[in-house]
Amino acid sequence: MTSTAPRALLLDFGGVLVSTAARADWAPVLARRVVEIAGTAGQELDPRRAEASLRAGRAALSLWKDAASRRRAPRELDPREIVEDFLLADLPDPIRAAAGLDAQRLLRAKTLVVAEHHVRPGVPELLEHARSRGIALGVVSNAHSGLAHREVLRDTGLDAHIGVQVYSDEIGIRKPHPGMIHRALEALGIAPEESWYVGDTLDRDVVAGRRAGAGRVIITRDRRTDRTPFAVDAAPDLVLETPEGLLAELRRLPDRPRAAAPAAAPIPPRDPAPEARDRPRRPALLLDHGGVITTSTPDPSRDAEVGAALADLAARCGHALDAEVAAAAVAAGWGRLRARKRAAPEAEIAPEELWGDLIGRGLPGPLRPALRLEARELSALLHRAKGTMRPRAGALQLIRFAAAHRVPLGIVSNTISGRSVRETLDGYGIGGLIGPAAYSDEVGVRKPGRGIFAAALAGLDVDPADVLHVGDKALNDGAGARGAGIGTVCLLRGGKDPEPVLARALADGIADHVLDSPADVIGLLADRLSLVPATL
């Protein structure tokens, strides 16, 4: 048995930091959200059918998770796989495709509605004690929505003590893959033998800790501890009833010196998105976000604001970083990102690459793994900090007209954070009116690439020839929509492209209309509606 305290304490989320109490109403509550998604895509759906699919999908998903924990290096399901192939597998393809594009928000909602979360006894005191002794803290958890787990930790105030959070849905592998623990330790700059890993299951947590070479593997008992799906040839070093016992264990041990950091474990690539299929004919609307729905005034304090967040993250991970140095790194990284976009317009840059390589290039090496782990959170922050956003005049009028006339409406947008765009639209009060939303950071393809348009079209269940697309750039929106087979392309003045570029797009047939305002699209849409049955 070890005679010194760890340099890093890695904790599972459920069963260690929090306990959960099941909610009986989760399925009907989540079914209503699925019905809303179907409606925005122009599809009727019986709530009882949605509820039945959700229940069956959750049961099948539980079986998959048990089987996956038998594997040596299990991968995590992509959010779209969970939604389309498990939770909504019994529903029509267009509804599955539309919900798949909104998978991250749907899975966040599922995580928060399936159970209530309660901080376990002794956890706040444990984290405060560890932080006061300089013991680095991390969360390592299998999750369908790391976003929801982060939200719970923020709401409970526990996140203020935690350096890194590693969730399976964010890095593509799941416990008992040792790479999850290695990723956290790499970001904290601590060797496995200097760490303790604390979980509540034998097949996932104890096996993961042993494979990762953690100094000690500890169980805090919870409802899943004795429900091992199969025999496990691994045992914990210590079994405690609650995290209070872990605090007592730490208090009796002296500190230990630091050793070398571990090498990173490889992360398997994610599966590509499925191909789109042909759709029946009916009118629909696709909108760009920036320049069409929203206009933005640049914020000169962007780099300083994000730099301060990086300095805070570094401090929580035990790394020194001056806020001004961090701000300069943000500015330089943004310049590299823009250069990459110019060189390869259709190639999306993964958030992990943006923060670990482009922005993190000039920062201390040990910090860069932490930036990769927090990449999606940081991208959302950077998107919000870029400028002051407001609805473009006429945009909300157009969206409400489409909703009132039951015209399916989707979004195709290049962005560093689809999550932040969704929050913006919710803030305008129109988030519930938007159907399939294809954001480049989530789809992995940027406009003018055909793949991002195909993703939105799959959710709309329309013939592309009957779609009206509205954008503000001749290449991304004009040529991109044409390449995807979209029938009507409208470009708006007042966006990124100047008048001569828009006029050339019109003359070359890349655009059908060049308009002054999103409200001008209403007339075109009204003409289109007069050609279809009044019952649409």
Coordinates of C-alpha atoms in Angstrom, one line a residue:
M1 CA 0.0 0.0 0.0
T2 CA 1.3 3.5 -0.9
S3 CA 2.8 5.6 1.8
T4 CA 2.4 9.0 0.1
A5 CA -0.4 11.0 -1.3
P6 CA -0.9 11.2 -5.1
R7 CA 0.2 14.1 -7.2
A8 CA -3.0 13.8 -9.2
L9 CA -6.5 12.6 -8.2
L10 CA -8.6 11.6 -11.1
L11 CA -12.3 11.1 -10.4
D12 CA -15.2 9.5 -12.2
F13 CA -18.3 11.7 -12.5
G14 CA -21.3 9.5 -11.7
G15 CA -20.9 7.4 -8.6
V16 CA -18.0 9.5 -7.3
L17 CA -18.6 13.2 -7.6
V18 CA -22.3 12.9 -7.9
S19 CA -25.0 10.3 -7.4
T20 CA -28.1 10.1 -9.6
A21 CA -31.8 9.6 -8.9
A22 CA -33.8 8.3 -11.9
R23 CA -36.7 10.4 -13.2
A24 CA -39.8 8.5 -14.2
D25 CA -40.9 11.1 -16.7
W26 CA -37.7 11.3 -18.8
A27 CA -39.1 9.5 -21.9
P28 CA -42.2 11.7 -22.5
V29 CA -40.2 14.8 -21.7
L30 CA -37.5 13.9 -24.2
A31 CA -40.2 12.7 -26.7
R32 CA -41.7 16.2 -26.8
R33 CA -38.3 17.5 -27.9
V34 CA -38.0 14.9 -30.6
V35 CA -41.5 15.8 -31.8
E36 CA -40.4 19.5 -32.0
I37 CA -37.3 18.6 -34.0
A38 CA -39.5 16.6 -36.4
G39 CA -41.9 19.5 -36.7
T40 CA -39.2 22.0 -37.6
A41 CA -38.1 19.5 -40.4
G42 CA -41.7 19.4 -41.7
Q43 CA -42.5 15.9 -40.3
E44 CA -45.5 14.8 -38.2
L45 CA -44.6 12.5 -35.4
D46 CA -46.8 10.8 -32.7
P47 CA -45.2 11.5 -29.3
R48 CA -46.0 7.9 -28.3
R49 CA -44.0 6.6 -31.1
A50 CA -41.1 8.8 -30.2
E51 CA -41.3 7.7 -26.6
A52 CA -41.3 4.0 -27.5
S53 CA -38.2 4.5 -29.7
L54 CA -36.4 6.3 -26.9
R55 CA -37.1 3.6 -24.4
A56 CA -36.0 0.8 -26.7
G57 CA -33.0 2.8 -27.8
R58 CA -31.9 3.5 -24.2
A59 CA -32.2 -0.2 -23.3
A60 CA -30.2 -1.2 -26.4
L61 CA -27.6 1.4 -25.6
S62 CA -27.2 0.1 -22.1
L63 CA -26.5 -3.4 -23.5
W64 CA -23.9 -1.9 -25.9
K65 CA -22.1 -0.1 -23.1
D66 CA -21.8 -3.3 -21.1
A67 CA -20.4 -5.2 -24.1
A68 CA -18.0 -2.3 -24.9
S69 CA -16.5 -2.5 -21.4
R70 CA -15.2 -6.0 -22.3
R71 CA -13.1 -4.7 -25.1
R72 CA -9.4 -3.7 -24.7
A73 CA -9.7 -0.3 -26.3
P74 CA -13.4 0.5 -26.9
R75 CA -14.3 3.5 -29.0
E76 CA -17.1 5.9 -28.1
L77 CA -20.2 6.2 -30.2
D78 CA -20.5 9.4 -32.2
P79 CA -23.4 11.6 -30.9
R80 CA -25.1 11.1 -34.2
E81 CA -24.8 7.3 -33.9
I82 CA -26.4 7.4 -30.5
V83 CA -29.3 9.4 -31.7
E84 CA -29.9 7.9 -35.2
D85 CA -28.9 4.3 -34.6
F86 CA -30.1 3.8 -31.0
L87 CA -32.5 6.3 -29.6
L88 CA -34.4 7.0 -32.7
A89 CA -33.8 3.9 -34.8
D90 CA -37.5 3.2 -35.1
L91 CA -38.4 6.5 -36.6
P92 CA -38.4 7.7 -40.3
D93 CA -35.0 8.5 -41.9
P94 CA -35.7 12.3 -42.3
I95 CA -36.5 12.6 -38.6
R96 CA -33.4 10.6 -37.6
A97 CA -31.2 12.8 -39.9
A98 CA -32.7 16.1 -38.5
A99 CA -32.2 14.9 -34.9
G100 CA -28.7 13.7 -35.7
L101 CA -27.6 17.2 -36.7
D102 CA -28.9 18.4 -33.3
A103 CA -27.4 15.3 -31.5
Q104 CA -25.3 17.2 -29.0
R105 CA -28.1 19.3 -27.7
L106 CA -30.5 16.3 -27.6
L107 CA -28.0 14.2 -25.7
R108 CA -27.4 17.1 -23.3
A109 CA -31.2 17.2 -22.7
K110 CA -31.3 13.4 -22.2
T111 CA -28.5 13.4 -19.7
L112 CA -30.2 16.2 -17.6
V113 CA -33.7 14.8 -17.8
V114 CA -33.0 11.1 -17.2
A115 CA -31.8 11.6 -13.7
E116 CA -31.4 14.2 -11.0
H117 CA -27.8 14.8 -9.9
H118 CA -26.7 15.2 -6.3
V119 CA -23.2 16.0 -5.0
R120 CA -22.0 13.0 -2.9
P121 CA -21.1 13.4 0.8
G122 CA -17.6 14.8 1.4
V123 CA -16.9 15.8 -2.2
P124 CA -16.6 19.6 -1.7
E125 CA -14.3 19.1 1.2
L126 CA -12.3 16.5 -0.7
L127 CA -11.7 18.8 -3.6
E128 CA -10.8 21.8 -1.4
H129 CA -8.3 19.7 0.5
A130 CA -6.7 18.3 -2.6
R131 CA -6.4 21.8 -4.1
S132 CA -4.9 23.3 -0.9
R133 CA -2.2 20.6 -1.0
G134 CA -1.4 21.1 -4.7
I135 CA -2.9 17.8 -5.7
A136 CA -4.0 18.2 -9.3
L137 CA -7.7 17.2 -10.0
G138 CA -9.3 15.8 -13.0
V139 CA -12.5 14.2 -14.1
V140 CA -12.4 11.1 -16.3
S141 CA -15.9 9.8 -17.3
N142 CA -17.8 7.9 -19.9
A143 CA -20.5 10.3 -21.1
H144 CA -23.0 10.7 -23.8
S145 CA -22.9 14.5 -23.0
G146 CA -19.7 15.9 -21.5
L147 CA -21.4 19.2 -22.1
A148 CA -24.2 18.2 -19.5
H149 CA -21.6 16.9 -17.0
R150 CA -19.7 20.2 -17.3
E151 CA -22.9 22.1 -16.7
V152 CA -23.7 20.0 -13.5
L153 CA -20.2 20.7 -12.2
R154 CA -20.6 24.4 -12.9
D155 CA -24.0 24.6 -11.2
T156 CA -22.7 22.8 -8.1
G157 CA -19.5 24.9 -8.0
L158 CA -17.2 21.9 -8.2
D159 CA -15.6 22.9 -11.5
A160 CA -13.6 25.7 -9.8
H161 CA -11.3 23.1 -8.3
I162 CA -10.9 20.8 -11.3
G163 CA -8.1 21.2 -13.8
V164 CA -9.2 19.0 -16.7
Q165 CA -12.3 17.1 -17.6
V166 CA -12.1 14.2 -20.0
Y167 CA -15.3 12.8 -21.4
S168 CA -15.7 9.9 -23.8
D169 CA -18.0 11.7 -26.2
E170 CA -15.5 14.5 -26.6
I171 CA -12.4 12.3 -27.3
G172 CA -13.9 9.3 -29.1
I173 CA -12.8 6.5 -26.7
R174 CA -14.4 5.2 -23.5
K175 CA -13.3 3.4 -20.4
P176 CA -11.8 0.9 -19.8
H177 CA -9.5 2.3 -22.6
P178 CA -6.5 3.6 -20.6
G179 CA -6.1 6.5 -23.0
M180 CA -8.8 8.4 -21.2
I181 CA -6.7 8.4 -18.0
H182 CA -3.5 9.0 -19.9
R183 CA -5.1 12.1 -21.6
A184 CA -5.9 13.6 -18.3
L185 CA -2.5 12.9 -16.8
E186 CA -0.7 14.3 -20.0
A187 CA -2.6 17.5 -19.6
L188 CA -1.7 17.7 -15.9
G189 CA 1.9 16.8 -16.5
I190 CA 1.9 13.9 -14.0
A191 CA 2.9 10.2 -14.5
P192 CA 0.4 7.4 -14.0
E193 CA 2.2 6.0 -10.9
E194 CA 1.8 9.3 -9.2
S195 CA -1.9 9.3 -9.6
W196 CA -5.0 7.7 -8.0
Y197 CA -8.0 6.9 -10.1
V198 CA -11.4 6.7 -8.3
G199 CA -14.5 5.2 -9.8
D200 CA -17.5 3.2 -8.9
T201 CA -17.5 0.2 -11.3
L202 CA -15.2 -2.8 -11.7
D203 CA -15.6 -3.4 -15.5
R204 CA -14.9 0.2 -16.5
D205 CA -13.2 2.0 -13.7
V206 CA -11.0 -0.6 -12.0
V207 CA -10.0 -2.1 -15.3
A208 CA -9.2 1.3 -16.8
G209 CA -7.1 2.3 -13.8
R210 CA -5.1 -0.9 -13.9
R211 CA -4.5 -0.7 -17.6
A212 CA -3.4 2.9 -17.3
G213 CA -0.9 2.1 -14.5
A214 CA -2.5 4.4 -11.9
G215 CA -0.7 4.3 -8.5
R216 CA -3.9 3.3 -6.8
V217 CA -7.3 2.4 -8.0
I218 CA -10.1 3.1 -5.6
I219 CA -13.9 2.4 -5.5
T220 CA -16.4 4.6 -3.9
R221 CA -19.5 2.4 -3.7
D222 CA -22.6 3.4 -5.6
R223 CA -25.6 1.6 -7.1
R224 CA -23.7 0.2 -10.0
T225 CA -20.7 -1.1 -8.0
D226 CA -22.3 -4.6 -7.5
R227 CA -23.9 -4.8 -11.0
T228 CA -20.9 -5.9 -12.9
P229 CA -22.2 -7.4 -16.2
F230 CA -19.5 -10.1 -16.4
A231 CA -16.6 -11.5 -14.3
V232 CA -13.7 -9.0 -14.0
D233 CA -10.2 -10.1 -13.4
A234 CA -9.2 -6.9 -11.6
A235 CA -9.6 -5.6 -8.0
P236 CA -9.4 -2.2 -6.4
D237 CA -6.8 -1.2 -3.9
L238 CA -9.4 0.3 -1.6
V239 CA -13.2 0.2 -1.4
L240 CA -15.0 3.1 0.4
E241 CA -18.6 3.7 1.1
T242 CA -18.5 7.4 0.2
P243 CA -15.9 10.0 -0.9
E244 CA -15.6 11.0 2.8
G245 CA -13.4 8.0 3.3
L246 CA -11.1 9.2 0.5
L247 CA -10.6 12.5 2.2
A248 CA -9.6 10.7 5.4
E249 CA -7.2 8.6 3.4
L250 CA -5.5 11.7 1.9
R251 CA -5.2 13.4 5.2
R252 CA -3.2 10.6 6.7
L253 CA -0.6 10.6 3.9
P254 CA 2.4 13.0 3.2
D255 CA 3.0 14.5 -0.2
R256 CA 5.2 12.8 -2.8
P257 CA 7.6 14.3 -5.4
R258 CA 6.8 14.6 -9.1
A259 CA 7.9 12.2 -11.9
A260 CA 7.8 12.4 -15.6
A261 CA 4.6 12.9 -17.6
P262 CA 3.2 10.0 -19.7
A263 CA 3.1 9.8 -23.4
A264 CA -0.3 10.3 -25.1
A265 CA -2.4 7.4 -26.0
P266 CA -3.7 7.3 -29.6
I267 CA -7.3 8.2 -30.2
P268 CA -9.1 6.3 -32.9
P269 CA -10.7 8.3 -35.8
R270 CA -14.4 8.9 -35.8
D271 CA -16.6 7.3 -38.4
P272 CA -17.6 9.5 -41.3
A273 CA -21.1 10.8 -41.5
P274 CA -23.6 8.8 -43.6
E275 CA -24.3 9.7 -47.2
A276 CA -27.5 11.7 -48.0
R277 CA -30.2 10.0 -50.0
D278 CA -32.8 11.4 -52.5
R279 CA -35.8 13.1 -51.0
P280 CA -39.4 13.7 -52.2
R281 CA -40.3 17.1 -53.6
R282 CA -41.5 20.0 -51.3
P283 CA -40.4 23.5 -50.7
A284 CA -37.9 24.4 -47.9
L285 CA -35.5 27.1 -46.8
L286 CA -31.8 27.0 -45.9
L287 CA -30.1 30.0 -44.3
D288 CA -26.6 30.9 -43.6
H289 CA -26.1 32.2 -40.0
G290 CA -23.4 35.0 -40.1
G291 CA -24.4 37.8 -42.4
V292 CA -27.9 36.5 -42.9
I293 CA -29.5 35.8 -39.5
T294 CA -26.9 37.6 -37.4
T295 CA -24.6 40.6 -37.9
S296 CA -21.6 41.1 -35.6
T297 CA -19.5 44.0 -34.5
P298 CA -15.9 42.9 -33.6
D299 CA -14.9 43.2 -30.0
P300 CA -11.4 44.5 -29.5
S301 CA -11.1 42.8 -26.1
R302 CA -11.6 39.3 -27.6
D303 CA -8.0 38.2 -27.3
A304 CA -7.6 39.5 -23.7
E305 CA -10.9 37.8 -22.6
V306 CA -10.0 34.5 -24.1
G307 CA -6.4 34.8 -22.9
A308 CA -7.6 35.3 -19.3
A309 CA -9.6 32.1 -19.6
L310 CA -6.5 30.3 -20.8
A311 CA -4.4 31.6 -17.9
D312 CA -7.1 30.4 -15.5
L313 CA -7.2 27.0 -17.1
A314 CA -3.4 26.8 -16.9
A315 CA -3.4 27.7 -13.2
R316 CA -6.0 25.0 -12.4
C317 CA -3.8 22.4 -14.3
G318 CA -0.6 23.5 -12.4
H319 CA 1.0 25.4 -15.3
A320 CA 2.2 29.0 -15.2
L321 CA 0.9 31.2 -18.0
D322 CA 0.9 35.0 -18.2
A323 CA -2.5 36.4 -19.4
E324 CA -0.8 38.7 -21.9
V325 CA 1.2 35.9 -23.3
A326 CA -2.0 33.9 -23.6
A327 CA -3.8 36.8 -25.4
A328 CA -1.0 37.1 -27.9
A329 CA -1.2 33.3 -28.6
V330 CA -5.0 33.7 -29.3
A331 CA -4.3 36.5 -31.8
A332 CA -1.5 34.5 -33.5
G333 CA -3.6 31.3 -33.6
W334 CA -6.5 33.1 -35.1
G335 CA -4.3 34.4 -37.8
R336 CA -3.1 30.9 -38.5
L337 CA -6.7 29.7 -38.6
R338 CA -7.6 32.3 -41.2
A339 CA -4.6 31.3 -43.3
R340 CA -5.6 27.7 -43.2
K341 CA -9.1 28.5 -44.3
R342 CA -7.7 30.5 -47.3
A343 CA -5.5 27.6 -48.3
A344 CA -8.1 24.9 -48.0
P345 CA -11.6 26.4 -48.0
E346 CA -13.6 23.1 -47.5
A347 CA -11.3 21.5 -44.9
E348 CA -12.7 22.1 -41.4
I349 CA -10.2 22.3 -38.6
A350 CA -11.0 20.2 -35.5
P351 CA -11.4 22.1 -32.3
E352 CA -8.6 20.0 -30.8
E353 CA -6.2 21.1 -33.6
L354 CA -7.3 24.7 -33.3
W355 CA -6.4 25.0 -29.6
G356 CA -3.7 22.4 -29.3
D357 CA -1.7 23.3 -32.4
L358 CA -2.7 26.7 -33.9
I359 CA -3.4 28.7 -30.7
G360 CA -1.2 26.5 -28.5
R361 CA 1.8 26.6 -30.8
G362 CA 3.6 29.2 -28.8
L363 CA 2.5 28.2 -25.3
P364 CA 4.2 25.9 -22.9
G365 CA 4.2 22.3 -24.2
P366 CA 2.6 20.7 -21.0
L367 CA -0.4 23.1 -21.4
R368 CA -1.3 22.0 -24.9
P369 CA -2.9 18.7 -24.0
A370 CA -5.2 20.6 -21.6
L371 CA -6.2 22.9 -24.4
R372 CA -7.1 20.0 -26.6
L373 CA -9.3 18.5 -23.8
E374 CA -11.1 21.8 -23.3
A375 CA -11.2 22.7 -27.0
R376 CA -15.0 22.7 -27.4
E377 CA -15.5 24.8 -24.3
L378 CA -12.9 27.3 -25.5
S379 CA -14.3 27.4 -29.0
A380 CA -17.7 28.4 -27.6
L381 CA -16.0 31.1 -25.5
L382 CA -14.0 32.4 -28.5
H383 CA -17.2 32.5 -30.6
R384 CA -19.0 34.5 -28.0
A385 CA -16.0 36.8 -27.5
K386 CA -15.5 37.6 -31.2
G387 CA -18.0 40.4 -31.2
T388 CA -21.4 41.8 -30.3
M389 CA -24.0 39.8 -32.2
R390 CA -27.5 41.0 -33.1
P391 CA -30.2 39.8 -35.5
R392 CA -29.9 41.2 -39.0
A393 CA -32.9 43.4 -39.9
G394 CA -35.6 41.2 -41.6
A395 CA -34.1 37.9 -40.6
L396 CA -36.4 37.1 -37.7
Q397 CA -39.4 38.2 -39.9
L398 CA -38.4 35.7 -42.6
I399 CA -37.9 32.9 -40.1
R400 CA -41.3 33.5 -38.4
F401 CA -43.0 33.7 -41.8
A402 CA -41.5 30.3 -42.8
A403 CA -42.6 28.8 -39.5
A404 CA -46.1 30.2 -39.7
H405 CA -46.5 28.7 -43.2
R406 CA -44.9 25.4 -42.1
V407 CA -42.0 25.7 -44.4
P408 CA -39.1 23.5 -43.2
L409 CA -36.1 25.7 -42.4
G410 CA -32.5 24.7 -41.8
I411 CA -29.1 26.3 -41.4
V412 CA -25.8 25.7 -43.2
S413 CA -23.0 27.6 -41.5
N414 CA -19.3 27.7 -41.3
T415 CA -18.4 28.3 -37.6
I416 CA -16.0 27.4 -34.9
S417 CA -18.9 26.6 -32.5
G418 CA -22.3 25.4 -33.6
R419 CA -23.1 25.2 -29.9
S420 CA -22.6 28.9 -29.5
V421 CA -24.6 29.6 -32.6
R422 CA -27.5 27.6 -31.2
E423 CA -27.3 29.6 -27.9
T424 CA -27.4 32.8 -30.0
L425 CA -30.5 31.7 -31.8
D426 CA -32.2 30.7 -28.6
G427 CA -31.4 34.1 -27.3
Y428 CA -33.3 35.6 -30.2
G429 CA -36.3 33.5 -29.3
I430 CA -36.2 31.5 -32.6
G431 CA -34.2 28.4 -31.7
G432 CA -37.4 26.3 -31.6
L433 CA -38.2 27.4 -35.2
I434 CA -35.0 26.1 -36.7
G435 CA -34.9 22.6 -38.2
P436 CA -31.8 20.7 -39.3
A437 CA -28.7 22.8 -38.6
A438 CA -25.4 21.8 -40.2
Y439 CA -22.5 23.5 -38.6
S440 CA -19.0 23.0 -40.0
D441 CA -17.3 22.2 -36.7
E442 CA -19.8 19.4 -36.1
V443 CA -20.2 18.1 -39.6
G444 CA -16.4 18.3 -40.3
V445 CA -16.8 20.0 -43.7
R446 CA -16.9 23.7 -44.5
K447 CA -18.9 25.5 -47.2
P448 CA -18.5 25.4 -50.2
G449 CA -18.1 21.7 -49.6
R450 CA -21.0 19.6 -50.7
G451 CA -21.0 17.5 -47.5
I452 CA -22.3 20.2 -45.2
F453 CA -25.2 21.0 -47.5
A454 CA -26.0 17.3 -47.8
A455 CA -26.2 16.9 -44.1
A456 CA -28.8 19.6 -43.8
L457 CA -30.8 18.4 -46.8
A458 CA -30.9 14.9 -45.3
G459 CA -32.8 16.3 -42.4
L460 CA -35.2 18.4 -44.5
D461 CA -36.3 15.4 -46.6
V462 CA -36.7 17.6 -49.7
D463 CA -35.7 17.5 -53.3
P464 CA -32.7 19.9 -53.4
A465 CA -34.2 21.5 -56.5
D466 CA -37.1 22.8 -54.3
V467 CA -34.8 24.4 -51.7
L468 CA -34.2 28.1 -51.5
H469 CA -30.8 28.9 -50.0
V470 CA -29.9 32.3 -48.6
G471 CA -26.3 33.4 -48.0
D472 CA -24.0 36.3 -48.3
K473 CA -20.9 34.9 -50.1
A474 CA -20.6 34.0 -53.7
L475 CA -18.2 31.1 -53.2
N476 CA -19.4 29.5 -50.0
D477 CA -23.1 30.1 -50.5
G478 CA -23.5 30.5 -54.2
A479 CA -21.1 28.0 -55.7
G480 CA -21.6 25.7 -52.7
A481 CA -25.3 25.6 -52.9
R482 CA -25.2 25.1 -56.7
G483 CA -22.8 22.2 -56.3
A484 CA -25.2 20.6 -53.9
G485 CA -28.0 20.8 -56.5
I486 CA -30.0 23.5 -54.6
G487 CA -32.6 25.0 -57.0
T488 CA -32.7 28.6 -55.9
V489 CA -29.8 30.7 -54.5
C490 CA -30.2 34.1 -53.0
L491 CA -27.2 36.3 -52.0
L492 CA -27.6 39.3 -49.7
R493 CA -25.9 42.6 -49.9
G494 CA -24.3 44.0 -46.8
G495 CA -22.4 40.8 -45.9
K496 CA -18.8 39.8 -46.6
D497 CA -18.8 40.1 -50.5
P498 CA -18.8 43.5 -52.2
E499 CA -21.3 44.5 -54.9
P500 CA -19.1 43.6 -57.9
V501 CA -18.6 40.1 -56.6
L502 CA -22.3 39.6 -56.1
A503 CA -23.1 41.0 -59.5
R504 CA -20.6 38.6 -61.1
A505 CA -22.2 35.7 -59.2
L506 CA -25.6 36.7 -60.7
A507 CA -24.3 37.1 -64.2
D508 CA -22.5 33.7 -64.0
G509 CA -25.6 31.9 -62.8
I510 CA -24.1 31.1 -59.4
A511 CA -27.0 33.1 -57.8
D512 CA -30.6 33.6 -58.9
H513 CA -31.2 36.7 -56.9
V514 CA -29.2 39.4 -55.1
L515 CA -31.3 41.0 -52.4
D516 CA -31.0 43.8 -49.9
S517 CA -32.6 42.1 -46.9
P518 CA -33.6 38.7 -45.6
A519 CA -37.2 40.1 -45.6
D520 CA -37.0 40.3 -49.4
V521 CA -36.9 36.5 -49.5
I522 CA -40.5 36.4 -48.1
G523 CA -41.9 37.4 -51.5
L524 CA -40.0 34.6 -53.2
L525 CA -41.1 32.1 -50.6
A526 CA -44.7 33.3 -50.9
D527 CA -44.6 32.8 -54.7
R528 CA -43.3 29.3 -54.1
L529 CA -46.0 28.5 -51.6
S530 CA -48.7 29.5 -54.1
L531 CA -47.6 26.6 -56.3
V532 CA -48.1 23.9 -53.6
P533 CA -51.3 22.6 -52.0
A534 CA -52.8 24.8 -49.2
T535 CA -52.7 21.9 -46.8
L536 CA -48.8 21.9 -46.7

